[in-house]
């Protein structure tokens, strides 16, 4: 879940700015569907969990949705409709809304009140750790893919390159053929990293499936 949360935030911004030529502000606005999905799912599912006292079914649904949305995002390219991307982002946000806080809830519901703080902080720690490691690994995959694609494209154009450039390019300043190459390379690279994240989401889904559900308590530890 941490990989999906932090990875999506970091790399979707790069996709919008480099592969689609949007400004930083526009990139932020274009990811609003993901935020809406998280808000709607966490609010509605939270209400249902409060009423039923059950949470596992919603978490399993979120796990399935996480796998599906990452698979969908792995199909995007530099010409994919923003409407379609918005649908994928909404689904990704909804999956995180079903999983993130409810994973904390599941832990808190099984602990003695004296262990509540330690249990909650441990979940937050591993989510952050997963995000940190995930962003690093996915970033390395993206850099390798983009470098390889751009070098191949430049060679096909007859342009010499030593592959030493490391800065994220401003595509709006590039000549049309070069801009097309860079946009395609970044879009394909970012689609690939979402595909790399899918097995991690599957592992997360398996873990949720094996999670023992303990009905929510109705009394405080006091």
mmCIF file with all atom_site columns, N, CA and C in Angstrom, residues 39-106:
data_model
loop_
_atom_site.group_PDB
_atom_site.id
_atom_site.type_symbol
_atom_site.label_atom_id
_atom_site.label_alt_id
_atom_site.label_comp_id
_atom_site.label_asym_id
_atom_site.label_entity_id
_atom_site.label_seq_id
_atom_site.pdbx_PDB_ins_code
_atom_site.Cartn_x
_atom_site.Cartn_y
_atom_site.Cartn_z
_atom_site.occupancy
_atom_site.B_iso_or_equiv
_atom_site.pdbx_formal_charge
_atom_site.auth_seq_id
_atom_site.auth_comp_id
_atom_site.auth_asym_id
_atom_site.auth_atom_id
_atom_site.pdbx_PDB_model_num
ATOM 1   N N  . UNK A 1 39  ? -11.065 10.012 -0.678  1.00 0.00 ? 39  UNK A N  1
ATOM 2   C CA . UNK A 1 39  ? -12.002 10.678 0.229   1.00 0.00 ? 39  UNK A CA 1
ATOM 3   C C  . UNK A 1 39  ? -13.353 9.966  0.249   1.00 0.00 ? 39  UNK A C  1
ATOM 4   N N  . UNK A 1 40  ? -13.897 9.689  -0.935  1.00 0.00 ? 40  UNK A N  1
ATOM 5   C CA . UNK A 1 40  ? -15.222 9.065  -1.020  1.00 0.00 ? 40  UNK A CA 1
ATOM 6   C C  . UNK A 1 40  ? -15.202 7.667  -0.413  1.00 0.00 ? 40  UNK A C  1
ATOM 7   N N  . UNK A 1 41  ? -14.204 6.856  -0.795  1.00 0.00 ? 41  UNK A N  1
ATOM 8   C CA . UNK A 1 41  ? -14.155 5.474  -0.313  1.00 0.00 ? 41  UNK A CA 1
ATOM 9   C C  . UNK A 1 41  ? -13.944 5.411  1.194   1.00 0.00 ? 41  UNK A C  1
ATOM 10  N N  . UNK A 1 42  ? -13.004 6.207  1.702   1.00 0.00 ? 42  UNK A N  1
ATOM 11  C CA . UNK A 1 42  ? -12.721 6.150  3.137   1.00 0.00 ? 42  UNK A CA 1
ATOM 12  C C  . UNK A 1 42  ? -13.928 6.605  3.952   1.00 0.00 ? 42  UNK A C  1
ATOM 13  N N  . UNK A 1 43  ? -14.656 7.600  3.448   1.00 0.00 ? 43  UNK A N  1
ATOM 14  C CA . UNK A 1 43  ? -15.828 8.107  4.175   1.00 0.00 ? 43  UNK A CA 1
ATOM 15  C C  . UNK A 1 43  ? -16.966 7.095  4.156   1.00 0.00 ? 43  UNK A C  1
ATOM 16  N N  . UNK A 1 44  ? -17.309 6.611  2.952   1.00 0.00 ? 44  UNK A N  1
ATOM 17  C CA . UNK A 1 44  ? -18.443 5.682  2.838   1.00 0.00 ? 44  UNK A CA 1
ATOM 18  C C  . UNK A 1 44  ? -18.151 4.338  3.503   1.00 0.00 ? 44  UNK A C  1
ATOM 19  N N  . UNK A 1 45  ? -16.959 3.788  3.240   1.00 0.00 ? 45  UNK A N  1
ATOM 20  C CA . UNK A 1 45  ? -16.616 2.489  3.826   1.00 0.00 ? 45  UNK A CA 1
ATOM 21  C C  . UNK A 1 45  ? -16.495 2.608  5.337   1.00 0.00 ? 45  UNK A C  1
ATOM 22  N N  . UNK A 1 46  ? -15.984 3.739  5.813   1.00 0.00 ? 46  UNK A N  1
ATOM 23  C CA . UNK A 1 46  ? -15.909 3.947  7.256   1.00 0.00 ? 46  UNK A CA 1
ATOM 24  C C  . UNK A 1 46  ? -17.281 3.901  7.905   1.00 0.00 ? 46  UNK A C  1
ATOM 25  N N  . UNK A 1 47  ? -18.260 4.509  7.245   1.00 0.00 ? 47  UNK A N  1
ATOM 26  C CA . UNK A 1 47  ? -19.639 4.479  7.761   1.00 0.00 ? 47  UNK A CA 1
ATOM 27  C C  . UNK A 1 47  ? -20.189 3.048  7.785   1.00 0.00 ? 47  UNK A C  1
ATOM 28  N N  . UNK A 1 48  ? -19.920 2.307  6.712   1.00 0.00 ? 48  UNK A N  1
ATOM 29  C CA . UNK A 1 48  ? -20.410 0.924  6.648   1.00 0.00 ? 48  UNK A CA 1
ATOM 30  C C  . UNK A 1 48  ? -19.761 0.042  7.705   1.00 0.00 ? 48  UNK A C  1
ATOM 31  N N  . UNK A 1 49  ? -18.465 0.242  7.911   1.00 0.00 ? 49  UNK A N  1
ATOM 32  C CA . UNK A 1 49  ? -17.767 -0.543 8.934   1.00 0.00 ? 49  UNK A CA 1
ATOM 33  C C  . UNK A 1 49  ? -18.317 -0.216 10.325  1.00 0.00 ? 49  UNK A C  1
ATOM 34  N N  . UNK A 1 50  ? -18.598 1.056  10.561  1.00 0.00 ? 50  UNK A N  1
ATOM 35  C CA . UNK A 1 50  ? -19.159 1.466  11.851  1.00 0.00 ? 50  UNK A CA 1
ATOM 36  C C  . UNK A 1 50  ? -20.508 0.786  12.095  1.00 0.00 ? 50  UNK A C  1
ATOM 37  N N  . UNK A 1 51  ? -21.303 0.670  11.052  1.00 0.00 ? 51  UNK A N  1
ATOM 38  C CA . UNK A 1 51  ? -22.644 0.088  11.196  1.00 0.00 ? 51  UNK A CA 1
ATOM 39  C C  . UNK A 1 51  ? -22.612 -1.426 11.316  1.00 0.00 ? 51  UNK A C  1
ATOM 40  N N  . UNK A 1 52  ? -21.721 -2.066 10.570  1.00 0.00 ? 52  UNK A N  1
ATOM 41  C CA . UNK A 1 52  ? -21.705 -3.537 10.534  1.00 0.00 ? 52  UNK A CA 1
ATOM 42  C C  . UNK A 1 52  ? -20.712 -4.159 11.502  1.00 0.00 ? 52  UNK A C  1
ATOM 43  N N  . UNK A 1 53  ? -19.664 -3.420 11.863  1.00 0.00 ? 53  UNK A N  1
ATOM 44  C CA . UNK A 1 53  ? -18.634 -3.984 12.724  1.00 0.00 ? 53  UNK A CA 1
ATOM 45  C C  . UNK A 1 53  ? -17.681 -4.907 11.979  1.00 0.00 ? 53  UNK A C  1
ATOM 46  N N  . UNK A 1 54  ? -17.798 -4.962 10.668  1.00 0.00 ? 54  UNK A N  1
ATOM 47  C CA . UNK A 1 54  ? -16.951 -5.832 9.839   1.00 0.00 ? 54  UNK A CA 1
ATOM 48  C C  . UNK A 1 54  ? -16.128 -4.991 8.872   1.00 0.00 ? 54  UNK A C  1
ATOM 49  N N  . UNK A 1 55  ? -14.913 -5.418 8.637   1.00 0.00 ? 55  UNK A N  1
ATOM 50  C CA . UNK A 1 55  ? -14.032 -4.630 7.768   1.00 0.00 ? 55  UNK A CA 1
ATOM 51  C C  . UNK A 1 55  ? -13.283 -5.446 6.716   1.00 0.00 ? 55  UNK A C  1
ATOM 52  N N  . UNK A 1 56  ? -13.171 -6.752 6.902   1.00 0.00 ? 56  UNK A N  1
ATOM 53  C CA . UNK A 1 56  ? -12.317 -7.540 6.014   1.00 0.00 ? 56  UNK A CA 1
ATOM 54  C C  . UNK A 1 56  ? -12.813 -7.526 4.567   1.00 0.00 ? 56  UNK A C  1
ATOM 55  N N  . UNK A 1 57  ? -14.107 -7.666 4.356   1.00 0.00 ? 57  UNK A N  1
ATOM 56  C CA . UNK A 1 57  ? -14.643 -7.711 2.992   1.00 0.00 ? 57  UNK A CA 1
ATOM 57  C C  . UNK A 1 57  ? -14.304 -6.431 2.232   1.00 0.00 ? 57  UNK A C  1
ATOM 58  N N  . UNK A 1 58  ? -14.375 -5.301 2.922   1.00 0.00 ? 58  UNK A N  1
ATOM 59  C CA . UNK A 1 58  ? -14.055 -4.033 2.279   1.00 0.00 ? 58  UNK A CA 1
ATOM 60  C C  . UNK A 1 58  ? -12.558 -3.942 1.953   1.00 0.00 ? 58  UNK A C  1
ATOM 61  N N  . UNK A 1 59  ? -11.737 -4.495 2.833   1.00 0.00 ? 59  UNK A N  1
ATOM 62  C CA . UNK A 1 59  ? -10.293 -4.480 2.597   1.00 0.00 ? 59  UNK A CA 1
ATOM 63  C C  . UNK A 1 59  ? -9.913  -5.398 1.433   1.00 0.00 ? 59  UNK A C  1
ATOM 64  N N  . UNK A 1 60  ? -10.567 -6.537 1.344   1.00 0.00 ? 60  UNK A N  1
ATOM 65  C CA . UNK A 1 60  ? -10.318 -7.435 0.205   1.00 0.00 ? 60  UNK A CA 1
ATOM 66  C C  . UNK A 1 60  ? -10.725 -6.754 -1.099  1.00 0.00 ? 60  UNK A C  1
ATOM 67  N N  . UNK A 1 61  ? -11.881 -6.088 -1.077  1.00 0.00 ? 61  UNK A N  1
ATOM 68  C CA . UNK A 1 61  ? -12.319 -5.332 -2.256  1.00 0.00 ? 61  UNK A CA 1
ATOM 69  C C  . UNK A 1 61  ? -11.287 -4.272 -2.626  1.00 0.00 ? 61  UNK A C  1
ATOM 70  N N  . UNK A 1 62  ? -10.774 -3.580 -1.623  1.00 0.00 ? 62  UNK A N  1
ATOM 71  C CA . UNK A 1 62  ? -9.742  -2.581 -1.867  1.00 0.00 ? 62  UNK A CA 1
ATOM 72  C C  . UNK A 1 62  ? -8.476  -3.179 -2.452  1.00 0.00 ? 62  UNK A C  1
ATOM 73  N N  . UNK A 1 63  ? -8.102  -4.374 -1.966  1.00 0.00 ? 63  UNK A N  1
ATOM 74  C CA . UNK A 1 63  ? -6.926  -5.044 -2.501  1.00 0.00 ? 63  UNK A CA 1
ATOM 75  C C  . UNK A 1 63  ? -7.087  -5.433 -3.962  1.00 0.00 ? 63  UNK A C  1
ATOM 76  N N  . UNK A 1 64  ? -8.274  -5.936 -4.301  1.00 0.00 ? 64  UNK A N  1
ATOM 77  C CA . UNK A 1 64  ? -8.561  -6.285 -5.698  1.00 0.00 ? 64  UNK A CA 1
ATOM 78  C C  . UNK A 1 64  ? -8.541  -5.027 -6.572  1.00 0.00 ? 64  UNK A C  1
ATOM 79  N N  . UNK A 1 65  ? -9.135  -3.959 -6.063  1.00 0.00 ? 65  UNK A N  1
ATOM 80  C CA . UNK A 1 65  ? -9.178  -2.699 -6.805  1.00 0.00 ? 65  UNK A CA 1
ATOM 81  C C  . UNK A 1 65  ? -7.781  -2.118 -6.995  1.00 0.00 ? 65  UNK A C  1
ATOM 82  N N  . UNK A 1 66  ? -6.915  -2.292 -5.991  1.00 0.00 ? 66  UNK A N  1
ATOM 83  C CA . UNK A 1 66  ? -5.542  -1.806 -6.090  1.00 0.00 ? 66  UNK A CA 1
ATOM 84  C C  . UNK A 1 66  ? -4.796  -2.533 -7.207  1.00 0.00 ? 66  UNK A C  1
ATOM 85  N N  . UNK A 1 67  ? -4.925  -3.856 -7.254  1.00 0.00 ? 67  UNK A N  1
ATOM 86  C CA . UNK A 1 67  ? -4.285  -4.634 -8.314  1.00 0.00 ? 67  UNK A CA 1
ATOM 87  C C  . UNK A 1 67  ? -4.822  -4.201 -9.684  1.00 0.00 ? 67  UNK A C  1
ATOM 88  N N  . UNK A 1 68  ? -6.138  -4.087 -9.787  1.00 0.00 ? 68  UNK A N  1
ATOM 89  C CA . UNK A 1 68  ? -6.752  -3.725 -11.060 1.00 0.00 ? 68  UNK A CA 1
ATOM 90  C C  . UNK A 1 68  ? -6.372  -2.329 -11.527 1.00 0.00 ? 68  UNK A C  1
ATOM 91  N N  . UNK A 1 69  ? -6.327  -1.370 -10.608 1.00 0.00 ? 69  UNK A N  1
ATOM 92  C CA . UNK A 1 69  ? -6.009  0.013  -11.000 1.00 0.00 ? 69  UNK A CA 1
ATOM 93  C C  . UNK A 1 69  ? -4.549  0.145  -11.408 1.00 0.00 ? 69  UNK A C  1
ATOM 94  N N  . UNK A 1 70  ? -3.650  -0.568 -10.730 1.00 0.00 ? 70  UNK A N  1
ATOM 95  C CA . UNK A 1 70  ? -2.241  -0.534 -11.135 1.00 0.00 ? 70  UNK A CA 1
ATOM 96  C C  . UNK A 1 70  ? -2.049  -1.189 -12.501 1.00 0.00 ? 70  UNK A C  1
ATOM 97  N N  . UNK A 1 71  ? -2.774  -2.276 -12.738 1.00 0.00 ? 71  UNK A N  1
ATOM 98  C CA . UNK A 1 71  ? -2.724  -2.910 -14.063 1.00 0.00 ? 71  UNK A CA 1
ATOM 99  C C  . UNK A 1 71  ? -3.233  -1.952 -15.134 1.00 0.00 ? 71  UNK A C  1
ATOM 100 N N  . UNK A 1 72  ? -4.305  -1.245 -14.817 1.00 0.00 ? 72  UNK A N  1
ATOM 101 C CA . UNK A 1 72  ? -4.859  -0.287 -15.780 1.00 0.00 ? 72  UNK A CA 1
ATOM 102 C C  . UNK A 1 72  ? -3.860  0.835  -16.056 1.00 0.00 ? 72  UNK A C  1
ATOM 103 N N  . UNK A 1 73  ? -3.211  1.345  -15.016 1.00 0.00 ? 73  UNK A N  1
ATOM 104 C CA . UNK A 1 73  ? -2.234  2.419  -15.194 1.00 0.00 ? 73  UNK A CA 1
ATOM 105 C C  . UNK A 1 73  ? -1.002  1.953  -15.955 1.00 0.00 ? 73  UNK A C  1
ATOM 106 N N  . UNK A 1 74  ? -0.744  0.655  -15.945 1.00 0.00 ? 74  UNK A N  1
ATOM 107 C CA . UNK A 1 74  ? 0.412   0.137  -16.685 1.00 0.00 ? 74  UNK A CA 1
ATOM 108 C C  . UNK A 1 74  ? 0.172   0.129  -18.192 1.00 0.00 ? 74  UNK A C  1
ATOM 109 N N  . UNK A 1 75  ? -1.055  0.470  -18.618 1.00 0.00 ? 75  UNK A N  1
ATOM 110 C CA . UNK A 1 75  ? -1.380  0.480  -20.060 1.00 0.00 ? 75  UNK A CA 1
ATOM 111 C C  . UNK A 1 75  ? -1.341  1.890  -20.656 1.00 0.00 ? 75  UNK A C  1
ATOM 112 N N  . UNK A 1 76  ? -1.098  2.903  -19.823 1.00 0.00 ? 76  UNK A N  1
ATOM 113 C CA . UNK A 1 76  ? -1.144  4.275  -20.342 1.00 0.00 ? 76  UNK A CA 1
ATOM 114 C C  . UNK A 1 76  ? 0.062   4.577  -21.229 1.00 0.00 ? 76  UNK A C  1
ATOM 115 N N  . UNK A 1 77  ? -0.110  5.526  -22.126 1.00 0.00 ? 77  UNK A N  1
ATOM 116 C CA . UNK A 1 77  ? 1.009   6.017  -22.925 1.00 0.00 ? 77  UNK A CA 1
ATOM 117 C C  . UNK A 1 77  ? 0.914   7.534  -22.995 1.00 0.00 ? 77  UNK A C  1
ATOM 118 N N  . UNK A 1 78  ? 1.699   8.148  -23.887 1.00 0.00 ? 78  UNK A N  1
ATOM 119 C CA . UNK A 1 78  ? 1.741   9.607  -23.912 1.00 0.00 ? 78  UNK A CA 1
ATOM 120 C C  . UNK A 1 78  ? 0.560   10.239 -24.649 1.00 0.00 ? 78  UNK A C  1
ATOM 121 N N  . UNK A 1 79  ? -0.371  9.414  -25.097 1.00 0.00 ? 79  UNK A N  1
ATOM 122 C CA . UNK A 1 79  ? -1.558  9.940  -25.778 1.00 0.00 ? 79  UNK A CA 1
ATOM 123 C C  . UNK A 1 79  ? -2.859  9.464  -25.129 1.00 0.00 ? 79  UNK A C  1
ATOM 124 N N  . UNK A 1 80  ? -2.776  8.781  -24.006 1.00 0.00 ? 80  UNK A N  1
ATOM 125 C CA . UNK A 1 80  ? -3.975  8.264  -23.346 1.00 0.00 ? 80  UNK A CA 1
ATOM 126 C C  . UNK A 1 80  ? -4.899  9.397  -22.920 1.00 0.00 ? 80  UNK A C  1
ATOM 127 N N  . UNK A 1 81  ? -6.177  9.206  -23.112 1.00 0.00 ? 81  UNK A N  1
ATOM 128 C CA . UNK A 1 81  ? -7.164  10.218 -22.742 1.00 0.00 ? 81  UNK A CA 1
ATOM 129 C C  . UNK A 1 81  ? -7.092  10.534 -21.249 1.00 0.00 ? 81  UNK A C  1
ATOM 130 N N  . UNK A 1 82  ? -7.151  11.816 -20.920 1.00 0.00 ? 82  UNK A N  1
ATOM 131 C CA . UNK A 1 82  ? -7.136  12.223 -19.522 1.00 0.00 ? 82  UNK A CA 1
ATOM 132 C C  . UNK A 1 82  ? -8.392  11.738 -18.794 1.00 0.00 ? 82  UNK A C  1
ATOM 133 N N  . UNK A 1 83  ? -9.479  11.575 -19.516 1.00 0.00 ? 83  UNK A N  1
ATOM 134 C CA . UNK A 1 83  ? -10.701 11.049 -18.908 1.00 0.00 ? 83  UNK A CA 1
ATOM 135 C C  . UNK A 1 83  ? -10.463 9.611  -18.432 1.00 0.00 ? 83  UNK A C  1
ATOM 136 N N  . UNK A 1 84  ? -9.829  8.821  -19.283 1.00 0.00 ? 84  UNK A N  1
ATOM 137 C CA . UNK A 1 84  ? -9.524  7.437  -18.920 1.00 0.00 ? 84  UNK A CA 1
ATOM 138 C C  . UNK A 1 84  ? -8.541  7.384  -17.753 1.00 0.00 ? 84  UNK A C  1
ATOM 139 N N  . UNK A 1 85  ? -7.524  8.232  -17.800 1.00 0.00 ? 85  UNK A N  1
ATOM 140 C CA . UNK A 1 85  ? -6.555  8.269  -16.706 1.00 0.00 ? 85  UNK A CA 1
ATOM 141 C C  . UNK A 1 85  ? -7.244  8.674  -15.404 1.00 0.00 ? 85  UNK A C  1
ATOM 142 N N  . UNK A 1 86  ? -8.185  9.599  -15.486 1.00 0.00 ? 86  UNK A N  1
ATOM 143 C CA . UNK A 1 86  ? -8.924  10.034 -14.297 1.00 0.00 ? 86  UNK A CA 1
ATOM 144 C C  . UNK A 1 86  ? -9.708  8.881  -13.677 1.00 0.00 ? 86  UNK A C  1
ATOM 145 N N  . UNK A 1 87  ? -10.285 8.037  -14.520 1.00 0.00 ? 87  UNK A N  1
ATOM 146 C CA . UNK A 1 87  ? -11.021 6.861  -14.022 1.00 0.00 ? 87  UNK A CA 1
ATOM 147 C C  . UNK A 1 87  ? -10.069 5.913  -13.303 1.00 0.00 ? 87  UNK A C  1
ATOM 148 N N  . UNK A 1 88  ? -8.904  5.677  -13.910 1.00 0.00 ? 88  UNK A N  1
ATOM 149 C CA . UNK A 1 88  ? -7.908  4.811  -13.277 1.00 0.00 ? 88  UNK A CA 1
ATOM 150 C C  . UNK A 1 88  ? -7.448  5.388  -11.942 1.00 0.00 ? 88  UNK A C  1
ATOM 151 N N  . UNK A 1 89  ? -7.237  6.696  -11.908 1.00 0.00 ? 89  UNK A N  1
ATOM 152 C CA . UNK A 1 89  ? -6.773  7.348  -10.679 1.00 0.00 ? 89  UNK A CA 1
ATOM 153 C C  . UNK A 1 89  ? -7.847  7.310  -9.598  1.00 0.00 ? 89  UNK A C  1
ATOM 154 N N  . UNK A 1 90  ? -9.102  7.476  -10.006 1.00 0.00 ? 90  UNK A N  1
ATOM 155 C CA . UNK A 1 90  ? -10.193 7.390  -9.031  1.00 0.00 ? 90  UNK A CA 1
ATOM 156 C C  . UNK A 1 90  ? -10.224 5.995  -8.401  1.00 0.00 ? 90  UNK A C  1
ATOM 157 N N  . UNK A 1 91  ? -10.063 4.968  -9.247  1.00 0.00 ? 91  UNK A N  1
ATOM 158 C CA . UNK A 1 91  ? -10.059 3.593  -8.738  1.00 0.00 ? 91  UNK A CA 1
ATOM 159 C C  . UNK A 1 91  ? -8.876  3.361  -7.803  1.00 0.00 ? 91  UNK A C  1
ATOM 160 N N  . UNK A 1 92  ? -7.707  3.895  -8.169  1.00 0.00 ? 92  UNK A N  1
ATOM 161 C CA . UNK A 1 92  ? -6.528  3.759  -7.308  1.00 0.00 ? 92  UNK A CA 1
ATOM 162 C C  . UNK A 1 92  ? -6.762  4.459  -5.970  1.00 0.00 ? 92  UNK A C  1
ATOM 163 N N  . UNK A 1 93  ? -7.322  5.664  -6.018  1.00 0.00 ? 93  UNK A N  1
ATOM 164 C CA . UNK A 1 93  ? -7.619  6.384  -4.789  1.00 0.00 ? 93  UNK A CA 1
ATOM 165 C C  . UNK A 1 93  ? -8.632  5.654  -3.925  1.00 0.00 ? 93  UNK A C  1
ATOM 166 N N  . UNK A 1 94  ? -9.655  5.081  -4.558  1.00 0.00 ? 94  UNK A N  1
ATOM 167 C CA . UNK A 1 94  ? -10.667 4.335  -3.815  1.00 0.00 ? 94  UNK A CA 1
ATOM 168 C C  . UNK A 1 94  ? -10.059 3.114  -3.135  1.00 0.00 ? 94  UNK A C  1
ATOM 169 N N  . UNK A 1 95  ? -9.143  2.445  -3.814  1.00 0.00 ? 95  UNK A N  1
ATOM 170 C CA . UNK A 1 95  ? -8.502  1.266  -3.221  1.00 0.00 ? 95  UNK A CA 1
ATOM 171 C C  . UNK A 1 95  ? -7.706  1.661  -1.983  1.00 0.00 ? 95  UNK A C  1
ATOM 172 N N  . UNK A 1 96  ? -7.011  2.788  -2.054  1.00 0.00 ? 96  UNK A N  1
ATOM 173 C CA . UNK A 1 96  ? -6.242  3.234  -0.897  1.00 0.00 ? 96  UNK A CA 1
ATOM 174 C C  . UNK A 1 96  ? -7.161  3.690  0.229   1.00 0.00 ? 96  UNK A C  1
ATOM 175 N N  . UNK A 1 97  ? -8.305  4.274  -0.144  1.00 0.00 ? 97  UNK A N  1
ATOM 176 C CA . UNK A 1 97  ? -9.277  4.657  0.868   1.00 0.00 ? 97  UNK A CA 1
ATOM 177 C C  . UNK A 1 97  ? -9.844  3.460  1.618   1.00 0.00 ? 97  UNK A C  1
ATOM 178 N N  . UNK A 1 98  ? -9.960  2.332  0.931   1.00 0.00 ? 98  UNK A N  1
ATOM 179 C CA . UNK A 1 98  ? -10.457 1.109  1.572   1.00 0.00 ? 98  UNK A CA 1
ATOM 180 C C  . UNK A 1 98  ? -9.396  0.397  2.398   1.00 0.00 ? 98  UNK A C  1
ATOM 181 N N  . UNK A 1 99  ? -8.142  0.642  2.082   1.00 0.00 ? 99  UNK A N  1
ATOM 182 C CA . UNK A 1 99  ? -7.066  -0.119 2.719   1.00 0.00 ? 99  UNK A CA 1
ATOM 183 C C  . UNK A 1 99  ? -6.324  0.638  3.811   1.00 0.00 ? 99  UNK A C  1
ATOM 184 N N  . UNK A 1 100 ? -5.919  1.865  3.531   1.00 0.00 ? 100 UNK A N  1
ATOM 185 C CA . UNK A 1 100 ? -4.957  2.540  4.408   1.00 0.00 ? 100 UNK A CA 1
ATOM 186 C C  . UNK A 1 100 ? -5.425  2.618  5.859   1.00 0.00 ? 100 UNK A C  1
ATOM 187 N N  . UNK A 1 101 ? -6.519  3.311  6.096   1.00 0.00 ? 101 UNK A N  1
ATOM 188 C CA . UNK A 1 101 ? -6.967  3.503  7.469   1.00 0.00 ? 101 UNK A CA 1
ATOM 189 C C  . UNK A 1 101 ? -7.528  2.220  8.062   1.00 0.00 ? 101 UNK A C  1
ATOM 190 N N  . UNK A 1 102 ? -8.098  1.365  7.221   1.00 0.00 ? 102 UNK A N  1
ATOM 191 C CA . UNK A 1 102 ? -8.678  0.131  7.744   1.00 0.00 ? 102 UNK A CA 1
ATOM 192 C C  . UNK A 1 102 ? -7.615  -0.874 8.162   1.00 0.00 ? 102 UNK A C  1
ATOM 193 N N  . UNK A 1 103 ? -6.428  -0.792 7.577   1.00 0.00 ? 103 UNK A N  1
ATOM 194 C CA . UNK A 1 103 ? -5.322  -1.615 8.072   1.00 0.00 ? 103 UNK A CA 1
ATOM 195 C C  . UNK A 1 103 ? -4.948  -1.194 9.493   1.00 0.00 ? 103 UNK A C  1
ATOM 196 N N  . UNK A 1 104 ? -4.951  0.101  9.734   1.00 0.00 ? 104 UNK A N  1
ATOM 197 C CA . UNK A 1 104 ? -4.695  0.600  11.086  1.00 0.00 ? 104 UNK A CA 1
ATOM 198 C C  . UNK A 1 104 ? -5.814  0.150  12.032  1.00 0.00 ? 104 UNK A C  1
ATOM 199 N N  . UNK A 1 105 ? -7.047  0.246  11.558  1.00 0.00 ? 105 UNK A N  1
ATOM 200 C CA . UNK A 1 105 ? -8.202  -0.169 12.355  1.00 0.00 ? 105 UNK A CA 1
ATOM 201 C C  . UNK A 1 105 ? -8.105  -1.642 12.748  1.00 0.00 ? 105 UNK A C  1
ATOM 202 N N  . UNK A 1 106 ? -7.726  -2.487 11.778  1.00 0.00 ? 106 UNK A N  1
ATOM 203 C CA . UNK A 1 106 ? -7.622  -3.921 12.045  1.00 0.00 ? 106 UNK A CA 1
ATOM 204 C C  . UNK A 1 106 ? -6.585  -4.201 13.130  1.00 0.00 ? 106 UNK A C  1
#
